[in-house]
Every structure is written in structure tokens, then in C-alpha cells.
Tab-separated table of C-alpha atoms in Angstrom:
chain	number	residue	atom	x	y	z
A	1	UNK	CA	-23.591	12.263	12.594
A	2	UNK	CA	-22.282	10.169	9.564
A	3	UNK	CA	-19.341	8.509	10.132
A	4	UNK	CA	-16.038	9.443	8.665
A	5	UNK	CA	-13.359	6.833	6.950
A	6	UNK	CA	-10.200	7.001	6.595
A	7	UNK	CA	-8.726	4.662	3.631
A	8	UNK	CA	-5.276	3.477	4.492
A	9	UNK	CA	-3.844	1.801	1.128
A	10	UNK	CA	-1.166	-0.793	1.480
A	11	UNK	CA	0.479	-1.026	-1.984
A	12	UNK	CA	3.230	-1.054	-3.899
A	13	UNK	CA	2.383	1.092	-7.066
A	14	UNK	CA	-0.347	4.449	-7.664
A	15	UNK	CA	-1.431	2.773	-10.189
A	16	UNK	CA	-0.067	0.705	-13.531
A	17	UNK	CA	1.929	2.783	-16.189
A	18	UNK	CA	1.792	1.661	-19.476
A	19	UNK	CA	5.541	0.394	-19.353
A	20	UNK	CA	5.975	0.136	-15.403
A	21	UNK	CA	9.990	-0.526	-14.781
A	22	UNK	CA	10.032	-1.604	-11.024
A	23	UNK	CA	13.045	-0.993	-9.213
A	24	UNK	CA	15.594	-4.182	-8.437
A	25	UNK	CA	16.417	-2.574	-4.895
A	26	UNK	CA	12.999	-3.871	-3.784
A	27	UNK	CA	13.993	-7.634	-2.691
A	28	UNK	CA	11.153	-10.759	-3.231
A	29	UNK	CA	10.892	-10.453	0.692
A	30	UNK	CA	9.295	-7.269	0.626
A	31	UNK	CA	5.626	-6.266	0.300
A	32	UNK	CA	4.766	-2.490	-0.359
A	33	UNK	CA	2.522	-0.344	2.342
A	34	UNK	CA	0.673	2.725	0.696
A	35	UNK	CA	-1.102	4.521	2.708
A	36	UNK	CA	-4.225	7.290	1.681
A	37	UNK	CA	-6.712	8.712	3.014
A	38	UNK	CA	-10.562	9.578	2.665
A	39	UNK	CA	-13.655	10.473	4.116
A	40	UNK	CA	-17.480	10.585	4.363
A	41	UNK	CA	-19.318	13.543	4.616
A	42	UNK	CA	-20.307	14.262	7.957
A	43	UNK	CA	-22.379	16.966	10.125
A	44	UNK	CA	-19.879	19.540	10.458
A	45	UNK	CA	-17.967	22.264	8.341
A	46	UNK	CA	-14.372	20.734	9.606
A	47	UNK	CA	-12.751	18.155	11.167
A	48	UNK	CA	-9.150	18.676	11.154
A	49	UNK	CA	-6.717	15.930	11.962
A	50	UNK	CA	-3.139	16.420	12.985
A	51	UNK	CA	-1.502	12.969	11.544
A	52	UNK	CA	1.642	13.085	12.836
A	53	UNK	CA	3.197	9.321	12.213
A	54	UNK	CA	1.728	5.927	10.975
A	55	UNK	CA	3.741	2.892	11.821
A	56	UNK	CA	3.435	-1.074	11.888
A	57	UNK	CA	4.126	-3.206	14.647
A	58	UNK	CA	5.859	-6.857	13.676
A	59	UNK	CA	3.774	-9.782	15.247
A	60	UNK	CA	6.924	-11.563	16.052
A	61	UNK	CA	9.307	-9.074	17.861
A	62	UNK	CA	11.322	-11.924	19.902
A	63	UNK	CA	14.612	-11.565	17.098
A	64	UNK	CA	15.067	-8.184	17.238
A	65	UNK	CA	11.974	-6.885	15.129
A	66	UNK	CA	10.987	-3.578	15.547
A	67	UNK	CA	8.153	-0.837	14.957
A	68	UNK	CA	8.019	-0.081	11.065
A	69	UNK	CA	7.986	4.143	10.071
A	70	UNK	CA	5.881	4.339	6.903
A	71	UNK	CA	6.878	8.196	6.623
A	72	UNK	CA	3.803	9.178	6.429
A	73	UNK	CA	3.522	12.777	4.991
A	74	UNK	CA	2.857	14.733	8.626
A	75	UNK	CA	0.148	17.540	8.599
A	76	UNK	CA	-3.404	18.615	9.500
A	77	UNK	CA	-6.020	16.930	7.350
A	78	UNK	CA	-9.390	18.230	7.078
A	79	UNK	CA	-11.436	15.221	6.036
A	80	UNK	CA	-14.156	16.976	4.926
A	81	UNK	CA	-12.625	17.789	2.113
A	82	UNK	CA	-11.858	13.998	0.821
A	83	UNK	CA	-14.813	13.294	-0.329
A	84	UNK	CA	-16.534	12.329	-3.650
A	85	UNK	CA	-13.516	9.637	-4.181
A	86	UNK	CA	-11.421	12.051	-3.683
A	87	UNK	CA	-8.199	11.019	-1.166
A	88	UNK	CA	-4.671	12.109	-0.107
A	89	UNK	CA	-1.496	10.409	-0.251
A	90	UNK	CA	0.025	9.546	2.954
A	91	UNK	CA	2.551	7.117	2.598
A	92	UNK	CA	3.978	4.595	0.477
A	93	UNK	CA	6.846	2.541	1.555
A	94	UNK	CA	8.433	-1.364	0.773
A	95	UNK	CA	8.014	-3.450	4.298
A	96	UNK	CA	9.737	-6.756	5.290
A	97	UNK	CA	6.722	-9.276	4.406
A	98	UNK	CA	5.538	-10.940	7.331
A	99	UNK	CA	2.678	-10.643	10.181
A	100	UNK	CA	2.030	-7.168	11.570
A	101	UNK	CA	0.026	-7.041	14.557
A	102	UNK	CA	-0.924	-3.232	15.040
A	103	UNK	CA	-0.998	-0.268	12.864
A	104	UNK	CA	-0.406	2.849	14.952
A	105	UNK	CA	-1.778	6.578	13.862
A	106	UNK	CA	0.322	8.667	15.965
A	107	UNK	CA	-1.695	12.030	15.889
A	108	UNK	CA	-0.308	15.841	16.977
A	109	UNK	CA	-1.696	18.429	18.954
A	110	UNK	CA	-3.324	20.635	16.084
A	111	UNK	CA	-6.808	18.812	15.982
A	112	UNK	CA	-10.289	20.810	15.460
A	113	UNK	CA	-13.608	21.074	14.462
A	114	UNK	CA	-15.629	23.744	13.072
A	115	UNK	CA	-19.247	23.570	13.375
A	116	UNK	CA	-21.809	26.850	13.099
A	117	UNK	CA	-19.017	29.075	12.144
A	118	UNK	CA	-16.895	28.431	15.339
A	119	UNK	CA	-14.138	26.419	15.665
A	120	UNK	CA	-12.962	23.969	18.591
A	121	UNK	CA	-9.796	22.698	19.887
A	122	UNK	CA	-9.968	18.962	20.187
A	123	UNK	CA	-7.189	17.267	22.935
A	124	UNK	CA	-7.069	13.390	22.119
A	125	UNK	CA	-7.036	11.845	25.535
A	126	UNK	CA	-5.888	8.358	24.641
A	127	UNK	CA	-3.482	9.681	22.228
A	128	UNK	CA	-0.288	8.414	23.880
A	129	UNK	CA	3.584	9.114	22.568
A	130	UNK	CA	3.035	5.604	21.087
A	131	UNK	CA	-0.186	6.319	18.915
A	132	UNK	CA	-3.270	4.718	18.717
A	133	UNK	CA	-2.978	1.030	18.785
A	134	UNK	CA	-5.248	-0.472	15.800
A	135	UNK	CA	-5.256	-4.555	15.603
A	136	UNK	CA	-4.358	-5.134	12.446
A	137	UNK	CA	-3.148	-9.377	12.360
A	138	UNK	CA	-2.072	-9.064	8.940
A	139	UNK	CA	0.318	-11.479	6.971
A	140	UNK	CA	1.657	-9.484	3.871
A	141	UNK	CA	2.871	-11.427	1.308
A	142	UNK	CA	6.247	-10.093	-0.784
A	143	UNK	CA	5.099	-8.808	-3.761
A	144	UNK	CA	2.022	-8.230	-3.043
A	145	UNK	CA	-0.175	-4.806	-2.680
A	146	UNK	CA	-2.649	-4.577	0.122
A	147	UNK	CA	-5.183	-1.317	1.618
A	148	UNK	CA	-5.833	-1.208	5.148
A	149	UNK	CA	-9.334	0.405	5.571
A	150	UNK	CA	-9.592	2.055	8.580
A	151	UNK	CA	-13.406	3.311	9.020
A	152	UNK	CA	-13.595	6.309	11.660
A	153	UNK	CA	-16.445	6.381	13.824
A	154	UNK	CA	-16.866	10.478	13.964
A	155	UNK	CA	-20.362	9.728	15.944
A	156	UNK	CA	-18.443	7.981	18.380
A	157	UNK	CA	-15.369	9.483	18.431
A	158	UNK	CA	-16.030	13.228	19.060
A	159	UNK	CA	-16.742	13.922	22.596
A	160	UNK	CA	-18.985	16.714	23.562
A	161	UNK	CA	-17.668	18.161	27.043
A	162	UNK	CA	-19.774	19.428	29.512
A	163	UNK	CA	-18.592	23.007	29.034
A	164	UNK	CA	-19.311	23.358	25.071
A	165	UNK	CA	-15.591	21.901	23.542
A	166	UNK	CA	-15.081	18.644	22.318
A	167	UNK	CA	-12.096	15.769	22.905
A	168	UNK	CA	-11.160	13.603	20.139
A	169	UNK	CA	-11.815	9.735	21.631
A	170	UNK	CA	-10.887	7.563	18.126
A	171	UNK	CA	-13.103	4.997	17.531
A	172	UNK	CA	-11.664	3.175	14.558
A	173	UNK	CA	-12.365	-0.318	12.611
A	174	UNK	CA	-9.595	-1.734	10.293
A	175	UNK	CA	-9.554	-4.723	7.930
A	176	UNK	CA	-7.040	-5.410	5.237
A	177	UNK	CA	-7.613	-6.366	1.725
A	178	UNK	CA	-4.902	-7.454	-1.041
A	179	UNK	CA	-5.604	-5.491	-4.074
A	180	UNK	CA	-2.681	-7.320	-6.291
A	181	UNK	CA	-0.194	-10.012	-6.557
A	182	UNK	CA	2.885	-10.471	-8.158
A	183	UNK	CA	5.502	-12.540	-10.531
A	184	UNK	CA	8.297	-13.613	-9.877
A	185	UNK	CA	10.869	-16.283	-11.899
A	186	UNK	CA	14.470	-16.992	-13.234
A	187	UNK	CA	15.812	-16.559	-16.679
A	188	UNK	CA	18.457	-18.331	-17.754
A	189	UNK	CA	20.981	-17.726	-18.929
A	190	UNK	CA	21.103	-14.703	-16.615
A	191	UNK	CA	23.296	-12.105	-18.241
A	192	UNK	CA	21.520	-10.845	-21.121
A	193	UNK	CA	20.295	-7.653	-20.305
A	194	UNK	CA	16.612	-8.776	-20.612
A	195	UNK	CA	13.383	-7.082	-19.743
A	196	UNK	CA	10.204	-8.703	-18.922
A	197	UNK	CA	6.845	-7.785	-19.586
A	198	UNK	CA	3.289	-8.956	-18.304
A	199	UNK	CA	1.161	-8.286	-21.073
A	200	UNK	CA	-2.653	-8.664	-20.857
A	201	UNK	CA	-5.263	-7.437	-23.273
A	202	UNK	CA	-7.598	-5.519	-20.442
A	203	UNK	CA	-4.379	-4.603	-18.267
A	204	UNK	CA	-1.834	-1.999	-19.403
A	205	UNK	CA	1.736	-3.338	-20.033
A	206	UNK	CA	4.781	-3.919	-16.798
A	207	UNK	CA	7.639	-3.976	-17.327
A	208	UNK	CA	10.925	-4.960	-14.917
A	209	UNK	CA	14.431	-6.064	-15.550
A	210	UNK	CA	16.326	-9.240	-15.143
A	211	UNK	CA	19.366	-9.438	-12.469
A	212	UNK	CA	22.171	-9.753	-14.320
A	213	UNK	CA	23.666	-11.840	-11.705
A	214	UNK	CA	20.897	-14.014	-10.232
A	215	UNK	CA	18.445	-14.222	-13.279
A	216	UNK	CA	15.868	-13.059	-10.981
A	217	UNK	CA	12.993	-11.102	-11.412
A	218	UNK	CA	10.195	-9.757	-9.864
A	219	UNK	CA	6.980	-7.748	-11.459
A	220	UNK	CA	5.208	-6.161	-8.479
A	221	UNK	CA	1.730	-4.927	-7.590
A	222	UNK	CA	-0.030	-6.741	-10.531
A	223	UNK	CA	-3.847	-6.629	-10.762
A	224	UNK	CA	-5.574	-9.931	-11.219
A	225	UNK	CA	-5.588	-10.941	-14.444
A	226	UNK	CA	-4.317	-13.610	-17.168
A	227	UNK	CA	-0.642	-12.600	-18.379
A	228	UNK	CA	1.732	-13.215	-21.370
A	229	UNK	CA	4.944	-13.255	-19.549
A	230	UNK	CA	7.593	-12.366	-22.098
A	231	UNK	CA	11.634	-11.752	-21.663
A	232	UNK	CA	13.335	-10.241	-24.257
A	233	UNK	CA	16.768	-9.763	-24.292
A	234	UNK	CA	18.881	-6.950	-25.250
A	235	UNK	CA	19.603	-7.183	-29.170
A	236	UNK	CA	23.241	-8.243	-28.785
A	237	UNK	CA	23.091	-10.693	-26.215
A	238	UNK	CA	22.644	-13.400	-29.238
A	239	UNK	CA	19.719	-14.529	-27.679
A	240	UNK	CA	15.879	-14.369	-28.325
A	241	UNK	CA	12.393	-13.615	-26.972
A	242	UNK	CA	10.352	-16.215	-25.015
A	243	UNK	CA	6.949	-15.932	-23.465
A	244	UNK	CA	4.870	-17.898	-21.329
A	245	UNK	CA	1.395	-17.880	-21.705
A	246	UNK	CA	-1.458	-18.093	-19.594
A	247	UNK	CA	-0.117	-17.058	-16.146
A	248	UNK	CA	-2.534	-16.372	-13.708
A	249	UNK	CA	-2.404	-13.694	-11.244
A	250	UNK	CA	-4.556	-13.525	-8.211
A	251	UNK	CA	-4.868	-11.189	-5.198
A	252	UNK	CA	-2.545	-11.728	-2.138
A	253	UNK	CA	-0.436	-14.257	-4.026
A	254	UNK	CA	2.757	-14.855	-5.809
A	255	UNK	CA	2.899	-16.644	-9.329
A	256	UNK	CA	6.008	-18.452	-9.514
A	257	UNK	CA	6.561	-18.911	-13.420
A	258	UNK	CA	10.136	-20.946	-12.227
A	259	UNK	CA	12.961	-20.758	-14.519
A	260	UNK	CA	12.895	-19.489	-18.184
A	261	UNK	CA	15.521	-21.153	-21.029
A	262	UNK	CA	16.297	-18.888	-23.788
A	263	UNK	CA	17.196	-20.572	-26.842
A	264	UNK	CA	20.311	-18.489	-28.639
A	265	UNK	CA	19.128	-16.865	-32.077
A	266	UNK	CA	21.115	-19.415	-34.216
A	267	UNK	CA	18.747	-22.112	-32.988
A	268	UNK	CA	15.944	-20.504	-34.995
């Protein structure tokens, strides 16, 4: 039997829109879990996975932390059928950054297999009311979009019973790779109503607004790439455009650009 994956995407964004306005509610201390999945062929017509719940489990739960929900999108899966590059969507959702220990695929009743034109029943023995308990030891950064890959050992994992079924017994490797990073800065003064943009020539255009209050701002789940970082303020603020150049992003990482003066449009 080939073994079957299942691609668990941490991230904060589908992919980047040509003007991508990312939402102030999401805080600098936050990193974004997506969550997909897709498979390998394998030697079977079916193999039908009841994905009930995936959650994360804080390294550090001695103040108070507890297990993370991703709301993953509960139903039967048959991974056959995610194949070719093909994957589905199973959950997408801003986490405290931090270290997770454990990712946990809580699975449901309503697992099978078909093989030869019959189809079997699979019970998952080790499938406890707390889920499968994956090591993860991940540090997500805020900002920052990462995948777990979990691979699914199918040749492993399906147990053939002495009287013809089959259990489910996972057998499942994960790693975790960061597959953007992010920008972050001030503008000052803080009240104009500005937008910034992270323009590259190979990347399409983001976009994210400036808190009026704060000057913050954030542009999340950036590929790698060099950027143009450019504010531009709204038309009647009296003030004018400014861009910093050459602003590197790299995987897993934040790019501080610090604080950015805008000069009023009378100094011009």
C-alpha cells in the first residue's frame, strides 16, 4: 500500500489578492492556523475519514492556557479523492503566537474503506474523547503563516482483523514549515486615514490600514520577497505618500520597518 498524507496548512491567507485589506481585529500577537487536507493515491477504492475536531495544545499551560478549537469543518473525507494537488479546506483560524506542543485530530465514528466493491467499517481503537495526540513543538511567530504536514501511514495504519474487517490504528508524522512572514511598523502621525501597501514586482499587491489611534500596522501572511512599503494617506489628511524601499521579507519572521514620518504636503 502507498501511503496516504494529509496536508494540514497553518496560515493566515488562501492565497494573495491583488489588493489584500487584512483585518485590524487580528492583533501583532497572533499567528494564523489554516488547515487542508490531501492525499496520495493508495490501494483501495475508499478510505473515508470521519474528522470530527482539530485542536492545538499550548506548550506552556501553567497560566491558565488552554486547548485551541481550530473549527475545523467536521465531516467524512474520502482521501482518495484529494489527489493530483487537489485538497480540502479544513480550517483556518488566528491563534495566540507561542509554542504548541500537540496537534490533536479528534476523529468520529463514520470511518470506512472500500476495497473490491465492498465496504468496511473501521473502529479507531486509540481514538480517545481527546483525539489523537500528534507532537507538534512548534513556536509560531505573530504574523506569520505556517503548514503542518501531517503524512499518514495508510500501510501502517489500517489493521486487517482476523475475521476479514479492518480497525483504523493512525500512524501519523508531522513537521511544520513557515510558508510567510509579515510587516509590521508605525506611522506617524497616526490619524490620517492611511493605507499601506507591500508592493513587489513578482508578488501581487497587500494592502492593510493604519490604526487611527496607535499608528500601527500589520501586513500578514507575506511571501518572501523584496517589498516597497508605501503609506498613503487619505487625500484630505494634508499629508503625503512615503515608501520605504528594499524591505526584506523572509519565512517565519517579522520585518519591523519601525516608525514612518510623513512630511505634510506643504513641505513639498
Amino acid at each position: 500500500m502507498r501511503k496516504i498524507q494529509f496536508v494540514m496548512a497553518i496560515a493566515l491567507m488562501v492565497g494573495v489578492a491583488a489588493c489584500n485589506n487584512n483585518d485590524n481585529s487580528s492583533t501583532p500577537g497572533e499567528a494564523t492556523v489554516k488547515v487542508h487536507m490531501t492525499d496520495a493515491p493508495a490501494d483501495f477504492s475508499e478510505v473515508n475519514v470521519d474528522v470530527q475536531a482539530i485542536t492545538l495544545m499550548p506548550a506552556d499551560t501553567a497560566n491558565g492556557a488552554t486547548e485551541i478549537d481550530l473549527g475545523a469543518h467536521a465531516g467524512v473525507y474520502n482521501l482518495l479523492e484529494l489527489t493530483n494537488g487537489l485538497d480540502t479546506l479544513l480550517a483556518n483560524k488566528n491563534i495566540p503566537a507561542g509554542k504548541y506542543s500537540q496537534i490533536r485530530v479528534k476523529l468520529g465514528t463514520d470511518n470506512s474503506l472500500v476495497m473490491n466493491g465492498n465496504t468496511y467499517s473501521m473502529k479507531v481503537p486509540s481514538g480517545s474523547s481527546s483525539g489523537l495526540k500528534l507532537q507538534l513543538n512548534a513556536d509560531f511567530v505573530g504574523g506569520v503563516t505556517y503548514d503542518i504536514l501531517m503524512d499518514f501511514d495508510a500501510a501502517r495504519s489500517i489493521v486487517v482483523l482476523g475475521n476479514g474487517g479492518f480497525n483504523l490504528k493512525p500512524v501519523i508524522r508531522v513537521s511544520t514549515e513557515a510558508t510567510s512572514g509579515s510587516i509590521k511598523g508605525m506611522v506617524n502621525p497616526a490619524n490620517t486615514e492611511g493605507v499601506v501597501y507591500a508592493i513587489s514586482p513578482s508578488m501581487d499587491t497587500l494592502s492593510t490600514y493604519v490604526d487611527t489611534v496607535s499608528g500601527s500596522f500589520m501586513l500578514r501572511g507575506v511571501p518572501a520577497d523584496m517589498y516597497t512599503v508605501e503609506v498613503d494617506p487619505a487625500t484630505d489628511s494634508g499629508f503625503s505618500k512615503k515608501s520605504v524601499t528594499n524591505v526584506k521579507v523572509v519565512e517565519g519572521t517579522q520585518t519591523d520597518v519601525g516608525t514612518i514620518d510623513l512630511t505634510t504636503q506643504s513641505a513639498h
